[in-house]
Amino acid sequence: MENPVRKSLLMWLFLSPLVIVILFPFAVMVSTAVKPRVEVLMYPPRWFPSEIRLQNFVDMWQATRLGPAVMNSLLVSIAATVLCLLVAIPAAYAASRMEFTGRKLFRQFLLVTQMLSPIVLVLGIFRLMAKMGFVDQLPALVLAYVAFNLAFSVWMLQAYFQTIPKELEEAAKLDGASTLQRLRLIFLPLAAPAIGITAVFIFIYCWNEFVLAMTLLRSPEKSTLTLQTFSLVGGRYQVEWDHVMAATLVASVPVAVIFALLQRSLVSGLTVGAVK
């Protein structure tokens, strides 16, 4: 009989190089964020700081105007998530329950759109927003994020909607419930887990996105968190690496907390509705 403890030790032994490679950048980030500035570029490098300097975070927050950038990212991410779900839920309901011409083609179209990179469409999006007068406006970023997340959201939700028994909808229909009432009273409560997971994925995408934000925004006061963090490095003669790493750590904490708390749900959400 195989010893489970020995098997676990062997697995961790084989996985340890991968774990070290993955965690190394985060270790450097945390170490640099709490080091005194004189130790950041010290040679030979000192991996462990001589003192834990939490004042770096206070200095960074005051010197880099990170607060407005955090609020901009928060507003854009929440608005894009809510708007995307408002459009995706009815579309997913129609794709899963209603028969219409081109239904199969519509589903294939949802998959094809996931193969397109935002970089390929950046020029077209910028010209579109310029004609609409939305350049350097946060609503432009919200609309762009909704556009890039809508197909994924519809696909996730319609796959889950298909697992909800049709008998529940038929019973509600016999009781006189309209299509909107069936969606609101039956589908939304039963699909709450899938809607929550989809919302988390959309929010994380919007929170971490950089290319579209750099393309559409110009004013420093409208910068998102990723843009403000980039500005600490790009175009500077002297980079204050303690501020850069402190800002990066602040930007990473919300996403890390979400993944830590919802790890199992996020993994299961990727395959939701795949098995009936």
mmCIF file of C-alpha atoms in Angstrom:
data_model
loop_
_atom_site.group_PDB
_atom_site.id
_atom_site.type_symbol
_atom_site.label_atom_id
_atom_site.label_comp_id
_atom_site.label_asym_id
_atom_site.label_seq_id
_atom_site.Cartn_x
_atom_site.Cartn_y
_atom_site.Cartn_z
ATOM 1 C CA MET A 1 0.000 0.000 0.000
ATOM 2 C CA GLU A 2 1.393 3.376 -1.015
ATOM 3 C CA ASN A 3 2.196 5.801 1.764
ATOM 4 C CA PRO A 4 0.141 9.017 1.218
ATOM 5 C CA VAL A 5 2.647 11.116 3.181
ATOM 6 C CA ARG A 6 5.512 9.914 0.995
ATOM 7 C CA LYS A 7 3.458 10.586 -2.120
ATOM 8 C CA SER A 8 2.682 14.138 -0.956
ATOM 9 C CA LEU A 9 6.348 14.817 -0.207
ATOM 10 C CA LEU A 10 7.371 13.595 -3.638
ATOM 11 C CA MET A 11 4.733 15.747 -5.312
ATOM 12 C CA TRP A 12 5.892 18.842 -3.424
ATOM 13 C CA LEU A 13 9.497 17.988 -4.276
ATOM 14 C CA PHE A 14 8.706 17.914 -7.983
ATOM 15 C CA LEU A 15 6.552 21.040 -7.753
ATOM 16 C CA SER A 16 8.999 23.080 -5.655
ATOM 17 C CA PRO A 17 10.972 24.508 -8.649
ATOM 18 C CA LEU A 18 7.723 25.730 -10.214
ATOM 19 C CA VAL A 19 6.531 27.201 -6.906
ATOM 20 C CA ILE A 20 9.857 29.044 -6.472
ATOM 21 C CA VAL A 21 9.697 30.494 -9.995
ATOM 22 C CA ILE A 22 6.107 31.672 -9.474
ATOM 23 C CA LEU A 23 6.638 33.162 -6.011
ATOM 24 C CA PHE A 24 10.037 34.768 -6.689
ATOM 25 C CA PRO A 25 8.659 37.976 -8.328
ATOM 26 C CA PHE A 26 6.180 38.425 -5.473
ATOM 27 C CA ALA A 27 8.926 37.937 -2.894
ATOM 28 C CA VAL A 28 11.052 40.600 -4.619
ATOM 29 C CA MET A 29 8.045 42.929 -4.781
ATOM 30 C CA VAL A 30 7.254 42.608 -1.065
ATOM 31 C CA SER A 31 10.919 42.843 -0.053
ATOM 32 C CA THR A 32 11.514 45.979 -2.140
ATOM 33 C CA ALA A 33 8.279 47.608 -0.965
ATOM 34 C CA VAL A 34 9.328 47.518 2.702
ATOM 35 C CA LYS A 35 13.055 48.230 2.297
ATOM 36 C CA PRO A 36 14.704 51.529 3.178
ATOM 37 C CA ARG A 37 15.472 53.373 -0.067
ATOM 38 C CA VAL A 38 19.249 53.127 0.390
ATOM 39 C CA GLU A 39 19.012 49.336 0.313
ATOM 40 C CA VAL A 40 16.944 49.028 -2.859
ATOM 41 C CA LEU A 41 19.861 49.302 -5.307
ATOM 42 C CA MET A 42 22.537 48.084 -2.929
ATOM 43 C CA TYR A 43 25.196 45.800 -4.443
ATOM 44 C CA PRO A 44 25.490 43.008 -3.618
ATOM 45 C CA PRO A 45 21.700 42.946 -3.145
ATOM 46 C CA ARG A 46 20.288 42.408 0.306
ATOM 47 C CA TRP A 47 17.351 40.036 0.010
ATOM 48 C CA PHE A 48 16.008 40.731 3.481
ATOM 49 C CA PRO A 49 15.621 44.375 4.570
ATOM 50 C CA SER A 50 17.457 45.555 7.641
ATOM 51 C CA GLU A 51 14.162 47.041 8.835
ATOM 52 C CA ILE A 52 10.513 46.793 7.801
ATOM 53 C CA ARG A 53 9.675 50.285 6.574
ATOM 54 C CA LEU A 54 5.886 50.544 6.299
ATOM 55 C CA GLN A 55 6.268 54.298 5.928
ATOM 56 C CA ASN A 56 7.076 53.577 2.276
ATOM 57 C CA PHE A 57 3.377 52.939 1.661
ATOM 58 C CA VAL A 58 2.369 56.249 3.239
ATOM 59 C CA ASP A 59 5.028 58.149 1.263
ATOM 60 C CA MET A 60 4.017 56.378 -1.955
ATOM 61 C CA TRP A 61 0.315 57.123 -1.425
ATOM 62 C CA GLN A 62 1.013 60.838 -0.924
ATOM 63 C CA ALA A 63 3.645 61.224 -3.657
ATOM 64 C CA THR A 64 2.027 59.258 -6.479
ATOM 65 C CA ARG A 65 -1.659 60.295 -6.193
ATOM 66 C CA LEU A 66 -2.625 56.630 -6.067
ATOM 67 C CA GLY A 67 -5.875 57.325 -4.244
ATOM 68 C CA PRO A 68 -7.720 58.907 -7.227
ATOM 69 C CA ALA A 69 -6.382 56.159 -9.483
ATOM 70 C CA VAL A 70 -7.763 53.482 -7.138
ATOM 71 C CA MET A 71 -11.158 55.196 -7.154
ATOM 72 C CA ASN A 72 -11.134 55.456 -10.969
ATOM 73 C CA SER A 73 -10.306 51.757 -11.311
ATOM 74 C CA LEU A 74 -12.971 50.862 -8.786
ATOM 75 C CA LEU A 75 -15.657 52.945 -10.511
ATOM 76 C CA VAL A 76 -14.766 51.689 -13.989
ATOM 77 C CA SER A 77 -14.569 48.041 -12.898
ATOM 78 C CA ILE A 78 -17.893 48.118 -11.019
ATOM 79 C CA ALA A 79 -19.701 50.027 -13.789
ATOM 80 C CA ALA A 80 -18.382 47.708 -16.507
ATOM 81 C CA THR A 81 -19.295 44.615 -14.477
ATOM 82 C CA VAL A 82 -22.856 45.770 -13.795
ATOM 83 C CA LEU A 83 -23.486 46.955 -17.364
ATOM 84 C CA CYS A 84 -22.026 43.773 -18.850
ATOM 85 C CA LEU A 85 -24.247 41.576 -16.683
ATOM 86 C CA LEU A 86 -27.341 43.640 -17.512
ATOM 87 C CA VAL A 87 -26.785 42.910 -21.198
ATOM 88 C CA ALA A 88 -25.401 39.370 -20.848
ATOM 89 C CA ILE A 89 -28.173 37.887 -18.678
ATOM 90 C CA PRO A 90 -31.060 38.461 -21.149
ATOM 91 C CA ALA A 91 -28.816 37.429 -24.064
ATOM 92 C CA ALA A 92 -27.795 34.224 -22.271
ATOM 93 C CA TYR A 93 -31.434 33.477 -21.458
ATOM 94 C CA ALA A 94 -32.382 33.868 -25.121
ATOM 95 C CA ALA A 95 -29.480 31.686 -26.264
ATOM 96 C CA SER A 96 -30.340 28.912 -23.817
ATOM 97 C CA ARG A 97 -34.138 28.887 -23.945
ATOM 98 C CA MET A 98 -35.431 30.472 -27.136
ATOM 99 C CA GLU A 99 -35.356 28.981 -30.615
ATOM 100 C CA PHE A 100 -34.398 31.444 -33.358
ATOM 101 C CA THR A 101 -32.695 31.410 -36.733
ATOM 102 C CA GLY A 102 -28.926 31.469 -36.419
ATOM 103 C CA ARG A 103 -28.843 30.268 -32.814
ATOM 104 C CA LYS A 104 -25.998 27.819 -33.481
ATOM 105 C CA LEU A 105 -24.113 30.443 -35.481
ATOM 106 C CA PHE A 106 -24.543 32.895 -32.611
ATOM 107 C CA ARG A 107 -22.917 30.454 -30.177
ATOM 108 C CA GLN A 108 -20.019 29.886 -32.553
ATOM 109 C CA PHE A 109 -19.642 33.638 -32.890
ATOM 110 C CA LEU A 110 -19.276 33.929 -29.119
ATOM 111 C CA LEU A 111 -16.345 31.507 -29.202
ATOM 112 C CA VAL A 112 -14.672 33.175 -32.189
ATOM 113 C CA THR A 113 -14.673 36.562 -30.468
ATOM 114 C CA GLN A 114 -12.599 35.092 -27.621
ATOM 115 C CA MET A 115 -9.765 34.505 -30.083
ATOM 116 C CA LEU A 116 -9.370 38.232 -30.789
ATOM 117 C CA SER A 117 -6.800 40.140 -28.764
ATOM 118 C CA PRO A 118 -7.630 43.671 -27.591
ATOM 119 C CA ILE A 119 -4.360 44.845 -29.172
ATOM 120 C CA VAL A 120 -5.656 43.925 -32.643
ATOM 121 C CA LEU A 121 -8.709 46.146 -32.174
ATOM 122 C CA VAL A 122 -7.100 49.056 -30.316
ATOM 123 C CA LEU A 123 -6.836 51.340 -33.367
ATOM 124 C CA GLY A 124 -10.452 50.748 -34.377
ATOM 125 C CA ILE A 125 -11.711 51.271 -30.827
ATOM 126 C CA PHE A 126 -9.749 54.505 -30.510
ATOM 127 C CA ARG A 127 -11.129 55.894 -33.792
ATOM 128 C CA LEU A 128 -14.666 54.906 -32.775
ATOM 129 C CA MET A 129 -14.361 56.588 -29.380
ATOM 130 C CA ALA A 130 -12.793 59.674 -30.984
ATOM 131 C CA LYS A 131 -15.790 60.067 -33.321
ATOM 132 C CA MET A 132 -18.132 59.665 -30.349
ATOM 133 C CA GLY A 133 -16.164 62.282 -28.379
ATOM 134 C CA PHE A 134 -15.335 59.786 -25.629
ATOM 135 C CA VAL A 135 -11.538 59.958 -25.707
ATOM 136 C CA ASP A 136 -10.089 60.733 -22.281
ATOM 137 C CA GLN A 137 -13.414 59.862 -20.661
ATOM 138 C CA LEU A 138 -13.937 57.031 -18.180
ATOM 139 C CA PRO A 139 -17.235 55.978 -19.860
ATOM 140 C CA ALA A 140 -15.208 55.112 -22.965
ATOM 141 C CA LEU A 141 -13.219 52.641 -20.891
ATOM 142 C CA VAL A 142 -16.422 51.194 -19.436
ATOM 143 C CA LEU A 143 -17.897 50.632 -22.907
ATOM 144 C CA ALA A 144 -14.672 49.043 -24.176
ATOM 145 C CA TYR A 145 -14.494 46.676 -21.212
ATOM 146 C CA VAL A 146 -18.131 45.690 -21.657
ATOM 147 C CA ALA A 147 -17.506 44.958 -25.335
ATOM 148 C CA PHE A 148 -14.555 42.682 -24.604
ATOM 149 C CA ASN A 149 -16.259 40.816 -21.753
ATOM 150 C CA LEU A 150 -19.763 40.476 -23.158
ATOM 151 C CA ALA A 151 -19.201 37.358 -25.277
ATOM 152 C CA PHE A 152 -17.448 35.557 -22.419
ATOM 153 C CA SER A 153 -20.237 36.484 -20.010
ATOM 154 C CA VAL A 154 -22.998 35.316 -22.340
ATOM 155 C CA TRP A 155 -21.198 32.021 -22.946
ATOM 156 C CA MET A 156 -20.683 31.373 -19.237
ATOM 157 C CA LEU A 157 -24.261 32.198 -18.285
ATOM 158 C CA GLN A 158 -26.033 30.415 -21.126
ATOM 159 C CA ALA A 159 -24.106 27.240 -20.336
ATOM 160 C CA TYR A 160 -25.384 27.390 -16.760
ATOM 161 C CA PHE A 161 -28.927 28.367 -17.771
ATOM 162 C CA GLN A 162 -29.144 25.156 -19.790
ATOM 163 C CA THR A 163 -28.698 23.124 -16.603
ATOM 164 C CA ILE A 164 -31.810 24.678 -15.016
ATOM 165 C CA PRO A 165 -34.771 22.308 -15.534
ATOM 166 C CA LYS A 166 -37.273 23.511 -18.099
ATOM 167 C CA GLU A 167 -40.080 22.129 -15.953
ATOM 168 C CA LEU A 168 -39.666 25.037 -13.541
ATOM 169 C CA GLU A 169 -40.145 27.515 -16.347
ATOM 170 C CA GLU A 170 -43.112 25.607 -17.766
ATOM 171 C CA ALA A 171 -44.791 25.548 -14.355
ATOM 172 C CA ALA A 172 -44.316 29.296 -14.016
ATOM 173 C CA LYS A 173 -45.659 29.785 -17.531
ATOM 174 C CA LEU A 174 -48.800 27.838 -16.654
ATOM 175 C CA ASP A 175 -49.240 30.128 -13.658
ATOM 176 C CA GLY A 176 -49.269 33.087 -16.018
ATOM 177 C CA ALA A 177 -45.707 34.344 -15.552
ATOM 178 C CA SER A 178 -44.306 36.372 -18.446
ATOM 179 C CA THR A 179 -40.853 35.832 -19.937
ATOM 180 C CA LEU A 180 -39.427 38.684 -17.877
ATOM 181 C CA GLN A 181 -41.037 37.337 -14.706
ATOM 182 C CA ARG A 182 -39.640 33.854 -15.327
ATOM 183 C CA LEU A 183 -36.200 35.331 -15.816
ATOM 184 C CA ARG A 184 -36.424 37.471 -12.702
ATOM 185 C CA LEU A 185 -38.165 35.047 -10.338
ATOM 186 C CA ILE A 186 -36.709 31.694 -11.446
ATOM 187 C CA PHE A 187 -33.495 32.067 -13.409
ATOM 188 C CA LEU A 188 -31.781 34.824 -11.469
ATOM 189 C CA PRO A 189 -32.100 33.179 -8.019
ATOM 190 C CA LEU A 190 -31.048 29.762 -9.356
ATOM 191 C CA ALA A 191 -28.208 31.213 -11.435
ATOM 192 C CA ALA A 192 -26.839 33.428 -8.657
ATOM 193 C CA PRO A 193 -23.606 31.351 -8.276
ATOM 194 C CA ALA A 194 -22.824 31.552 -11.998
ATOM 195 C CA ILE A 195 -23.646 35.264 -12.096
ATOM 196 C CA GLY A 196 -21.358 35.861 -9.112
ATOM 197 C CA ILE A 197 -18.439 33.982 -10.666
ATOM 198 C CA THR A 198 -18.916 35.768 -13.993
ATOM 199 C CA ALA A 199 -18.966 39.115 -12.194
ATOM 200 C CA VAL A 200 -15.689 38.263 -10.447
ATOM 201 C CA PHE A 201 -13.988 37.411 -13.744
ATOM 202 C CA ILE A 202 -15.204 40.639 -15.352
ATOM 203 C CA PHE A 203 -14.112 42.736 -12.376
ATOM 204 C CA ILE A 204 -10.624 41.198 -12.300
ATOM 205 C CA TYR A 205 -10.187 41.789 -16.044
ATOM 206 C CA CYS A 206 -11.191 45.443 -15.700
ATOM 207 C CA TRP A 207 -9.035 45.951 -12.616
ATOM 208 C CA ASN A 208 -5.877 44.594 -14.299
ATOM 209 C CA GLU A 209 -6.393 45.919 -17.851
ATOM 210 C CA PHE A 210 -3.716 48.274 -19.186
ATOM 211 C CA VAL A 211 -3.642 48.513 -23.007
ATOM 212 C CA LEU A 212 -7.107 49.993 -23.538
ATOM 213 C CA ALA A 213 -6.687 52.365 -20.591
ATOM 214 C CA MET A 214 -3.400 53.679 -21.981
ATOM 215 C CA THR A 215 -4.983 54.120 -25.429
ATOM 216 C CA LEU A 216 -8.183 55.912 -24.407
ATOM 217 C CA LEU A 217 -7.138 58.013 -21.399
ATOM 218 C CA ARG A 218 -4.915 61.092 -21.468
ATOM 219 C CA SER A 219 -5.400 63.173 -18.320
ATOM 220 C CA PRO A 220 -3.447 62.173 -15.184
ATOM 221 C CA GLU A 221 -6.503 62.773 -12.991
ATOM 222 C CA LYS A 222 -8.416 60.131 -14.980
ATOM 223 C CA SER A 223 -5.709 57.484 -14.846
ATOM 224 C CA THR A 224 -6.610 54.037 -13.614
ATOM 225 C CA LEU A 225 -4.489 52.102 -11.136
ATOM 226 C CA THR A 226 -2.495 50.282 -13.809
ATOM 227 C CA LEU A 227 -1.737 53.536 -15.650
ATOM 228 C CA GLN A 228 -0.709 55.327 -12.480
ATOM 229 C CA THR A 229 1.606 52.476 -11.518
ATOM 230 C CA PHE A 230 3.142 52.486 -14.996
ATOM 231 C CA SER A 231 3.734 56.242 -14.778
ATOM 232 C CA LEU A 232 6.081 55.615 -11.852
ATOM 233 C CA VAL A 233 8.438 53.851 -14.282
ATOM 234 C CA GLY A 234 7.740 55.046 -17.827
ATOM 235 C CA GLY A 235 9.486 58.233 -18.981
ATOM 236 C CA ARG A 236 11.341 58.882 -15.726
ATOM 237 C CA TYR A 237 15.037 59.627 -15.329
ATOM 238 C CA GLN A 238 15.063 58.272 -11.798
ATOM 239 C CA VAL A 239 12.811 55.438 -10.720
ATOM 240 C CA GLU A 240 11.890 55.196 -7.050
ATOM 241 C CA TRP A 241 11.612 51.443 -6.897
ATOM 242 C CA ASP A 242 10.327 51.376 -3.341
ATOM 243 C CA HIS A 243 7.323 53.444 -4.454
ATOM 244 C CA VAL A 244 6.862 51.323 -7.582
ATOM 245 C CA MET A 245 6.814 48.063 -5.645
ATOM 246 C CA ALA A 246 4.598 49.495 -2.901
ATOM 247 C CA ALA A 247 2.075 50.660 -5.524
ATOM 248 C CA THR A 248 2.252 47.288 -7.280
ATOM 249 C CA LEU A 249 1.616 45.515 -3.998
ATOM 250 C CA VAL A 250 -1.400 47.716 -3.282
ATOM 251 C CA ALA A 251 -2.753 46.970 -6.776
ATOM 252 C CA SER A 252 -2.204 43.225 -6.364
ATOM 253 C CA VAL A 253 -3.764 42.763 -2.938
ATOM 254 C CA PRO A 254 -7.474 43.027 -3.945
ATOM 255 C CA VAL A 255 -7.087 40.482 -6.754
ATOM 256 C CA ALA A 256 -5.033 38.147 -4.554
ATOM 257 C CA VAL A 257 -7.664 38.309 -1.814
ATOM 258 C CA ILE A 258 -10.464 37.542 -4.281
ATOM 259 C CA PHE A 259 -8.593 34.546 -5.671
ATOM 260 C CA ALA A 260 -7.732 33.277 -2.187
ATOM 261 C CA LEU A 261 -11.312 33.504 -0.949
ATOM 262 C CA LEU A 262 -13.013 32.211 -4.106
ATOM 263 C CA GLN A 263 -10.384 29.811 -5.439
ATOM 264 C CA ARG A 264 -12.612 26.745 -5.624
ATOM 265 C CA SER A 265 -15.570 28.692 -6.948
ATOM 266 C CA LEU A 266 -13.461 30.332 -9.649
ATOM 267 C CA VAL A 267 -12.086 26.997 -10.838
ATOM 268 C CA SER A 268 -15.525 25.408 -10.892
ATOM 269 C CA GLY A 269 -16.901 28.495 -12.620
ATOM 270 C CA LEU A 270 -14.717 27.828 -15.648
ATOM 271 C CA THR A 271 -16.548 24.556 -16.278
ATOM 272 C CA VAL A 272 -19.987 25.597 -15.043
ATOM 273 C CA GLY A 273 -22.698 24.054 -17.133
ATOM 274 C CA ALA A 274 -20.250 21.789 -18.970
ATOM 275 C CA VAL A 275 -21.631 18.627 -17.370
ATOM 276 C CA LYS A 276 -25.327 17.895 -17.009
#
